Amino acid sequence: MRKMQLFVNLPVKDLERSKKFFAELGFNLFGMAEGMASVIISEQTQVMLLTEPTFGSYITKEIAAADTATEAILVLGMENPAQVDELVDKALALGATPAGVKQEDGIRYQRGFADLDGHHWEALCLAQPAS
């Protein structure tokens, strides 16, 4: 299979506020154009933040209200539980709100937050199987 990239597009109400939020979480931003900015997750994955009018220009349905309904859960894989806590605690300190249910069962450690526009993010660490 050929190498692919994934671009997840999210509508945002205030692009500058959203860019600041993700930059303060430690993410790099790239390719900022009128009405959009790209949050670099990895070499193959970016989350595109689009103003609601820009997002609306790509769709034929209504924009889902992320603050009242969950349209997707964006999960970030972390290397250890401390990184999970660090990211989620930082997001909450920057104005995010808790989301989802904390999972801690020996196989996974997972916590979530809703970003400034209500999009549901989870930070997840999976236990490595013993060799």
Short mmCIF file of N, CA and C in Angstrom, two decimals:
data_model
loop_
_atom_site.label_atom_id
_atom_site.label_comp_id
_atom_site.label_asym_id
_atom_site.label_seq_id
_atom_site.Cartn_x
_atom_site.Cartn_y
_atom_site.Cartn_z
N MET A 1 0.84 -1.18 0.00
CA MET A 1 0.00 0.00 0.00
C MET A 1 0.89 1.24 0.00
N ARG A 2 0.51 2.23 -0.74
CA ARG A 2 1.31 3.44 -0.81
C ARG A 2 1.12 4.30 0.43
N LYS A 3 2.10 5.09 0.71
CA LYS A 3 2.08 5.97 1.87
C LYS A 3 1.05 7.08 1.63
N MET A 4 0.19 7.30 2.61
CA MET A 4 -0.85 8.32 2.50
C MET A 4 -0.74 9.31 3.64
N GLN A 5 -1.33 10.46 3.43
CA GLN A 5 -1.46 11.45 4.47
C GLN A 5 -2.93 11.56 4.84
N LEU A 6 -3.19 12.00 6.06
CA LEU A 6 -4.56 12.23 6.51
C LEU A 6 -4.70 13.69 6.91
N PHE A 7 -5.71 14.35 6.37
CA PHE A 7 -6.03 15.73 6.71
C PHE A 7 -7.45 15.74 7.28
N VAL A 8 -7.58 16.03 8.55
CA VAL A 8 -8.88 16.14 9.21
C VAL A 8 -9.24 17.62 9.23
N ASN A 9 -10.42 17.96 8.73
CA ASN A 9 -10.85 19.36 8.68
C ASN A 9 -11.87 19.62 9.78
N LEU A 10 -11.62 20.68 10.56
CA LEU A 10 -12.53 21.06 11.63
C LEU A 10 -12.96 22.52 11.47
N PRO A 11 -14.25 22.80 11.64
CA PRO A 11 -14.68 24.19 11.60
C PRO A 11 -14.38 24.86 12.95
N VAL A 12 -13.94 26.12 12.88
CA VAL A 12 -13.67 26.89 14.10
C VAL A 12 -14.32 28.26 14.00
N LYS A 13 -14.74 28.77 15.14
CA LYS A 13 -15.39 30.08 15.17
C LYS A 13 -14.37 31.22 15.09
N ASP A 14 -13.25 31.08 15.78
CA ASP A 14 -12.24 32.13 15.85
C ASP A 14 -10.88 31.50 15.54
N LEU A 15 -10.42 31.67 14.31
CA LEU A 15 -9.20 31.01 13.86
C LEU A 15 -7.98 31.43 14.67
N GLU A 16 -7.83 32.71 14.95
CA GLU A 16 -6.67 33.17 15.71
C GLU A 16 -6.64 32.56 17.11
N ARG A 17 -7.79 32.50 17.76
CA ARG A 17 -7.88 31.89 19.09
C ARG A 17 -7.52 30.41 19.04
N SER A 18 -8.02 29.70 18.02
CA SER A 18 -7.73 28.27 17.87
C SER A 18 -6.26 28.03 17.57
N LYS A 19 -5.67 28.86 16.70
CA LYS A 19 -4.24 28.72 16.40
C LYS A 19 -3.41 28.91 17.67
N LYS A 20 -3.75 29.90 18.45
CA LYS A 20 -3.02 30.16 19.70
C LYS A 20 -3.15 28.96 20.65
N PHE A 21 -4.35 28.43 20.78
CA PHE A 21 -4.61 27.28 21.66
C PHE A 21 -3.71 26.10 21.28
N PHE A 22 -3.69 25.71 20.00
CA PHE A 22 -2.91 24.55 19.59
C PHE A 22 -1.41 24.82 19.64
N ALA A 23 -1.01 26.04 19.34
CA ALA A 23 0.42 26.39 19.46
C ALA A 23 0.86 26.31 20.91
N GLU A 24 0.02 26.77 21.84
CA GLU A 24 0.37 26.70 23.25
C GLU A 24 0.34 25.28 23.79
N LEU A 25 -0.36 24.38 23.11
CA LEU A 25 -0.32 22.96 23.48
C LEU A 25 0.97 22.31 22.99
N GLY A 26 1.72 23.02 22.15
CA GLY A 26 3.00 22.51 21.68
C GLY A 26 3.00 22.01 20.24
N PHE A 27 1.90 22.20 19.52
CA PHE A 27 1.84 21.77 18.12
C PHE A 27 2.38 22.86 17.20
N ASN A 28 3.03 22.43 16.12
CA ASN A 28 3.46 23.36 15.08
C ASN A 28 2.30 23.60 14.13
N LEU A 29 2.25 24.80 13.58
CA LEU A 29 1.23 25.16 12.60
C LEU A 29 1.92 25.38 11.27
N PHE A 30 1.21 25.05 10.17
CA PHE A 30 1.82 25.10 8.85
C PHE A 30 0.79 25.55 7.83
N GLY A 31 1.29 26.15 6.76
CA GLY A 31 0.47 26.42 5.59
C GLY A 31 -0.74 27.28 5.86
N MET A 32 -0.57 28.27 6.71
CA MET A 32 -1.70 29.10 7.04
C MET A 32 -2.08 29.97 5.84
N ALA A 33 -3.30 29.85 5.39
CA ALA A 33 -3.85 30.64 4.30
C ALA A 33 -5.10 31.34 4.81
N GLU A 34 -5.64 32.17 4.01
CA GLU A 34 -6.85 32.90 4.40
C GLU A 34 -7.93 31.91 4.84
N GLY A 35 -8.39 32.04 6.07
CA GLY A 35 -9.48 31.22 6.57
C GLY A 35 -9.10 29.84 7.06
N MET A 36 -7.80 29.50 7.07
CA MET A 36 -7.42 28.16 7.51
C MET A 36 -5.99 28.12 8.04
N ALA A 37 -5.73 27.12 8.86
CA ALA A 37 -4.39 26.84 9.38
C ALA A 37 -4.30 25.33 9.61
N SER A 38 -3.11 24.81 9.50
CA SER A 38 -2.90 23.38 9.65
C SER A 38 -2.11 23.08 10.91
N VAL A 39 -2.66 22.22 11.77
CA VAL A 39 -1.98 21.77 12.98
C VAL A 39 -1.26 20.47 12.61
N ILE A 40 0.07 20.46 12.78
CA ILE A 40 0.85 19.28 12.42
C ILE A 40 0.79 18.27 13.57
N ILE A 41 0.21 17.11 13.30
CA ILE A 41 0.15 16.03 14.29
C ILE A 41 1.36 15.12 14.09
N SER A 42 1.63 14.77 12.84
CA SER A 42 2.80 13.96 12.48
C SER A 42 3.13 14.23 11.03
N GLU A 43 4.15 13.54 10.52
CA GLU A 43 4.53 13.73 9.13
C GLU A 43 3.38 13.39 8.17
N GLN A 44 2.52 12.46 8.57
CA GLN A 44 1.42 12.04 7.71
C GLN A 44 0.05 12.57 8.12
N THR A 45 -0.05 13.29 9.23
CA THR A 45 -1.36 13.69 9.73
C THR A 45 -1.38 15.16 10.11
N GLN A 46 -2.39 15.86 9.59
CA GLN A 46 -2.60 17.25 9.93
C GLN A 46 -4.08 17.47 10.22
N VAL A 47 -4.36 18.36 11.17
CA VAL A 47 -5.73 18.79 11.44
C VAL A 47 -5.84 20.21 10.90
N MET A 48 -6.72 20.36 9.94
CA MET A 48 -6.93 21.66 9.31
C MET A 48 -8.02 22.40 10.07
N LEU A 49 -7.68 23.58 10.58
CA LEU A 49 -8.64 24.44 11.24
C LEU A 49 -9.17 25.41 10.19
N LEU A 50 -10.46 25.36 9.93
CA LEU A 50 -11.06 26.23 8.93
C LEU A 50 -12.13 27.10 9.59
N THR A 51 -12.13 28.38 9.25
CA THR A 51 -13.21 29.23 9.75
C THR A 51 -14.52 28.62 9.27
N GLU A 52 -15.60 28.87 9.99
CA GLU A 52 -16.87 28.27 9.59
C GLU A 52 -17.27 28.64 8.15
N PRO A 53 -17.09 29.90 7.70
CA PRO A 53 -17.42 30.18 6.29
C PRO A 53 -16.55 29.38 5.31
N THR A 54 -15.26 29.24 5.61
CA THR A 54 -14.38 28.47 4.73
C THR A 54 -14.79 27.00 4.74
N PHE A 55 -15.02 26.43 5.94
CA PHE A 55 -15.46 25.04 6.06
C PHE A 55 -16.76 24.85 5.27
N GLY A 56 -17.69 25.78 5.44
CA GLY A 56 -18.98 25.70 4.77
C GLY A 56 -18.88 25.70 3.26
N SER A 57 -17.81 26.29 2.72
CA SER A 57 -17.67 26.35 1.26
C SER A 57 -17.30 24.98 0.66
N TYR A 58 -16.95 24.00 1.50
CA TYR A 58 -16.58 22.66 1.03
C TYR A 58 -17.71 21.64 1.19
N ILE A 59 -18.79 22.02 1.84
CA ILE A 59 -19.83 21.04 2.17
C ILE A 59 -21.20 21.45 1.64
N THR A 60 -22.13 20.49 1.61
CA THR A 60 -23.49 20.78 1.18
C THR A 60 -24.49 20.63 2.33
N LYS A 61 -24.03 20.09 3.46
CA LYS A 61 -24.88 19.94 4.64
C LYS A 61 -24.56 21.06 5.62
N GLU A 62 -25.32 21.11 6.70
CA GLU A 62 -25.04 22.09 7.76
C GLU A 62 -23.78 21.69 8.52
N ILE A 63 -23.12 22.68 9.09
CA ILE A 63 -21.98 22.42 9.96
C ILE A 63 -22.52 21.91 11.29
N ALA A 64 -21.98 20.78 11.76
CA ALA A 64 -22.40 20.22 13.04
C ALA A 64 -21.96 21.16 14.17
N ALA A 65 -22.79 21.26 15.18
CA ALA A 65 -22.46 22.09 16.35
C ALA A 65 -21.68 21.24 17.34
N ALA A 66 -20.36 21.34 17.30
CA ALA A 66 -19.50 20.49 18.13
C ALA A 66 -19.68 20.74 19.62
N ASP A 67 -20.24 21.89 19.98
CA ASP A 67 -20.45 22.17 21.40
C ASP A 67 -21.73 21.52 21.94
N THR A 68 -22.57 20.96 21.06
CA THR A 68 -23.79 20.31 21.53
C THR A 68 -23.92 18.86 21.06
N ALA A 69 -23.09 18.44 20.10
CA ALA A 69 -23.12 17.07 19.59
C ALA A 69 -21.69 16.64 19.26
N THR A 70 -21.43 15.34 19.31
CA THR A 70 -20.10 14.83 18.99
C THR A 70 -20.12 14.28 17.57
N GLU A 71 -19.34 14.90 16.68
CA GLU A 71 -19.28 14.43 15.30
C GLU A 71 -18.13 13.46 15.09
N ALA A 72 -17.13 13.53 15.96
CA ALA A 72 -15.96 12.64 15.86
C ALA A 72 -15.18 12.74 17.17
N ILE A 73 -14.35 11.74 17.43
CA ILE A 73 -13.40 11.79 18.55
C ILE A 73 -12.01 11.68 17.92
N LEU A 74 -11.20 12.69 18.13
CA LEU A 74 -9.84 12.73 17.60
C LEU A 74 -8.92 12.20 18.69
N VAL A 75 -8.22 11.11 18.41
CA VAL A 75 -7.40 10.46 19.43
C VAL A 75 -5.92 10.61 19.07
N LEU A 76 -5.15 11.10 20.02
CA LEU A 76 -3.71 11.26 19.86
C LEU A 76 -3.00 10.17 20.65
N GLY A 77 -2.20 9.36 19.99
CA GLY A 77 -1.45 8.31 20.67
C GLY A 77 -0.22 8.90 21.36
N MET A 78 -0.07 8.61 22.62
CA MET A 78 1.04 9.12 23.42
C MET A 78 1.92 7.94 23.85
N GLU A 79 3.16 8.24 24.23
CA GLU A 79 4.09 7.18 24.60
C GLU A 79 3.91 6.67 26.02
N ASN A 80 3.43 7.52 26.93
CA ASN A 80 3.27 7.10 28.32
C ASN A 80 2.16 7.90 29.00
N PRO A 81 1.66 7.40 30.14
CA PRO A 81 0.58 8.08 30.83
C PRO A 81 0.92 9.52 31.25
N ALA A 82 2.18 9.78 31.57
CA ALA A 82 2.56 11.14 31.97
C ALA A 82 2.33 12.12 30.82
N GLN A 83 2.58 11.70 29.58
CA GLN A 83 2.32 12.56 28.43
C GLN A 83 0.83 12.81 28.25
N VAL A 84 0.02 11.79 28.52
CA VAL A 84 -1.44 11.95 28.47
C VAL A 84 -1.86 13.04 29.44
N ASP A 85 -1.43 12.90 30.69
CA ASP A 85 -1.80 13.87 31.71
C ASP A 85 -1.29 15.27 31.37
N GLU A 86 -0.05 15.35 30.88
CA GLU A 86 0.54 16.65 30.56
C GLU A 86 -0.28 17.38 29.49
N LEU A 87 -0.63 16.67 28.41
CA LEU A 87 -1.39 17.29 27.33
C LEU A 87 -2.78 17.71 27.78
N VAL A 88 -3.49 16.81 28.45
CA VAL A 88 -4.87 17.12 28.86
C VAL A 88 -4.87 18.22 29.91
N ASP A 89 -3.98 18.16 30.88
CA ASP A 89 -3.93 19.20 31.90
C ASP A 89 -3.61 20.56 31.28
N LYS A 90 -2.71 20.58 30.32
CA LYS A 90 -2.36 21.83 29.64
C LYS A 90 -3.55 22.36 28.86
N ALA A 91 -4.25 21.48 28.14
CA ALA A 91 -5.43 21.89 27.38
C ALA A 91 -6.48 22.49 28.30
N LEU A 92 -6.72 21.85 29.45
CA LEU A 92 -7.70 22.37 30.41
C LEU A 92 -7.28 23.73 30.94
N ALA A 93 -6.00 23.91 31.20
CA ALA A 93 -5.49 25.19 31.70
C ALA A 93 -5.64 26.30 30.65
N LEU A 94 -5.66 25.91 29.36
CA LEU A 94 -5.79 26.88 28.28
C LEU A 94 -7.25 27.16 27.90
N GLY A 95 -8.19 26.58 28.63
CA GLY A 95 -9.60 26.88 28.38
C GLY A 95 -10.43 25.75 27.83
N ALA A 96 -9.82 24.60 27.56
CA ALA A 96 -10.59 23.44 27.12
C ALA A 96 -11.44 22.94 28.29
N THR A 97 -12.39 22.08 28.00
CA THR A 97 -13.22 21.50 29.05
C THR A 97 -13.06 19.98 29.03
N PRO A 98 -13.25 19.31 30.17
CA PRO A 98 -13.13 17.85 30.19
C PRO A 98 -14.15 17.21 29.25
N ALA A 99 -13.78 16.11 28.61
CA ALA A 99 -14.69 15.39 27.72
C ALA A 99 -14.44 13.90 27.86
N GLY A 100 -15.47 13.14 27.62
CA GLY A 100 -15.33 11.69 27.67
C GLY A 100 -15.16 11.17 29.09
N VAL A 101 -14.82 9.91 29.16
CA VAL A 101 -14.66 9.23 30.44
C VAL A 101 -13.22 8.73 30.53
N LYS A 102 -12.54 9.04 31.61
CA LYS A 102 -11.17 8.58 31.80
C LYS A 102 -11.16 7.05 31.78
N GLN A 103 -10.20 6.48 31.03
CA GLN A 103 -10.07 5.04 30.92
C GLN A 103 -8.70 4.63 31.49
N GLU A 104 -8.72 3.73 32.43
CA GLU A 104 -7.47 3.24 33.02
C GLU A 104 -7.71 1.80 33.43
N ASP A 105 -7.29 0.87 32.56
CA ASP A 105 -7.61 -0.53 32.81
C ASP A 105 -6.43 -1.48 32.67
N GLY A 106 -5.21 -0.96 32.71
CA GLY A 106 -4.03 -1.79 32.56
C GLY A 106 -3.61 -1.99 31.12
N ILE A 107 -4.53 -1.81 30.19
CA ILE A 107 -4.23 -1.91 28.76
C ILE A 107 -4.08 -0.52 28.17
N ARG A 108 -4.91 0.38 28.64
CA ARG A 108 -4.87 1.75 28.12
C ARG A 108 -5.03 2.75 29.25
N TYR A 109 -4.49 3.92 29.00
CA TYR A 109 -4.69 5.09 29.87
C TYR A 109 -5.12 6.20 28.94
N GLN A 110 -6.31 6.75 29.20
CA GLN A 110 -6.90 7.68 28.25
C GLN A 110 -7.70 8.75 28.97
N ARG A 111 -7.49 9.99 28.56
CA ARG A 111 -8.27 11.13 29.08
C ARG A 111 -8.63 12.03 27.91
N GLY A 112 -9.72 12.78 28.08
CA GLY A 112 -10.17 13.62 26.98
C GLY A 112 -10.47 15.05 27.37
N PHE A 113 -10.54 15.89 26.33
CA PHE A 113 -10.94 17.28 26.50
C PHE A 113 -11.67 17.75 25.25
N ALA A 114 -12.49 18.76 25.42
CA ALA A 114 -13.13 19.44 24.29
C ALA A 114 -12.37 20.73 24.06
N ASP A 115 -11.93 20.96 22.82
CA ASP A 115 -11.17 22.17 22.52
C ASP A 115 -12.08 23.40 22.61
N LEU A 116 -11.57 24.55 22.24
CA LEU A 116 -12.31 25.81 22.40
C LEU A 116 -13.58 25.87 21.57
N ASP A 117 -13.68 25.04 20.53
CA ASP A 117 -14.89 24.98 19.71
C ASP A 117 -15.76 23.78 20.03
N GLY A 118 -15.36 22.98 21.03
CA GLY A 118 -16.16 21.84 21.45
C GLY A 118 -15.79 20.52 20.79
N HIS A 119 -14.76 20.48 19.95
CA HIS A 119 -14.34 19.23 19.31
C HIS A 119 -13.69 18.32 20.36
N HIS A 120 -14.08 17.06 20.33
CA HIS A 120 -13.66 16.07 21.34
C HIS A 120 -12.32 15.46 20.95
N TRP A 121 -11.32 15.64 21.81
CA TRP A 121 -9.98 15.08 21.65
C TRP A 121 -9.71 14.12 22.80
N GLU A 122 -8.98 13.04 22.54
CA GLU A 122 -8.55 12.11 23.57
C GLU A 122 -7.04 11.93 23.46
N ALA A 123 -6.38 11.81 24.57
CA ALA A 123 -4.97 11.43 24.62
C ALA A 123 -4.94 10.00 25.14
N LEU A 124 -4.23 9.12 24.45
CA LEU A 124 -4.27 7.69 24.73
C LEU A 124 -2.87 7.11 24.78
N CYS A 125 -2.61 6.30 25.79
CA CYS A 125 -1.39 5.52 25.88
C CYS A 125 -1.80 4.05 26.02
N LEU A 126 -1.35 3.24 25.08
CA LEU A 126 -1.62 1.80 25.15
C LEU A 126 -0.41 1.10 25.75
N ALA A 127 -0.69 0.14 26.62
CA ALA A 127 0.40 -0.63 27.26
C ALA A 127 1.09 -1.47 26.18
N GLN A 128 2.39 -1.52 26.23
CA GLN A 128 3.15 -2.35 25.31
C GLN A 128 3.15 -3.79 25.81
N PRO A 129 2.85 -4.76 24.95
CA PRO A 129 2.86 -6.15 25.40
C PRO A 129 4.27 -6.58 25.81
N ALA A 130 4.32 -7.42 26.80
CA ALA A 130 5.61 -7.94 27.28
C ALA A 130 6.24 -8.79 26.19
N SER A 131 7.55 -8.68 26.03
CA SER A 131 8.25 -9.43 24.98
C SER A 131 8.54 -10.84 25.43
#
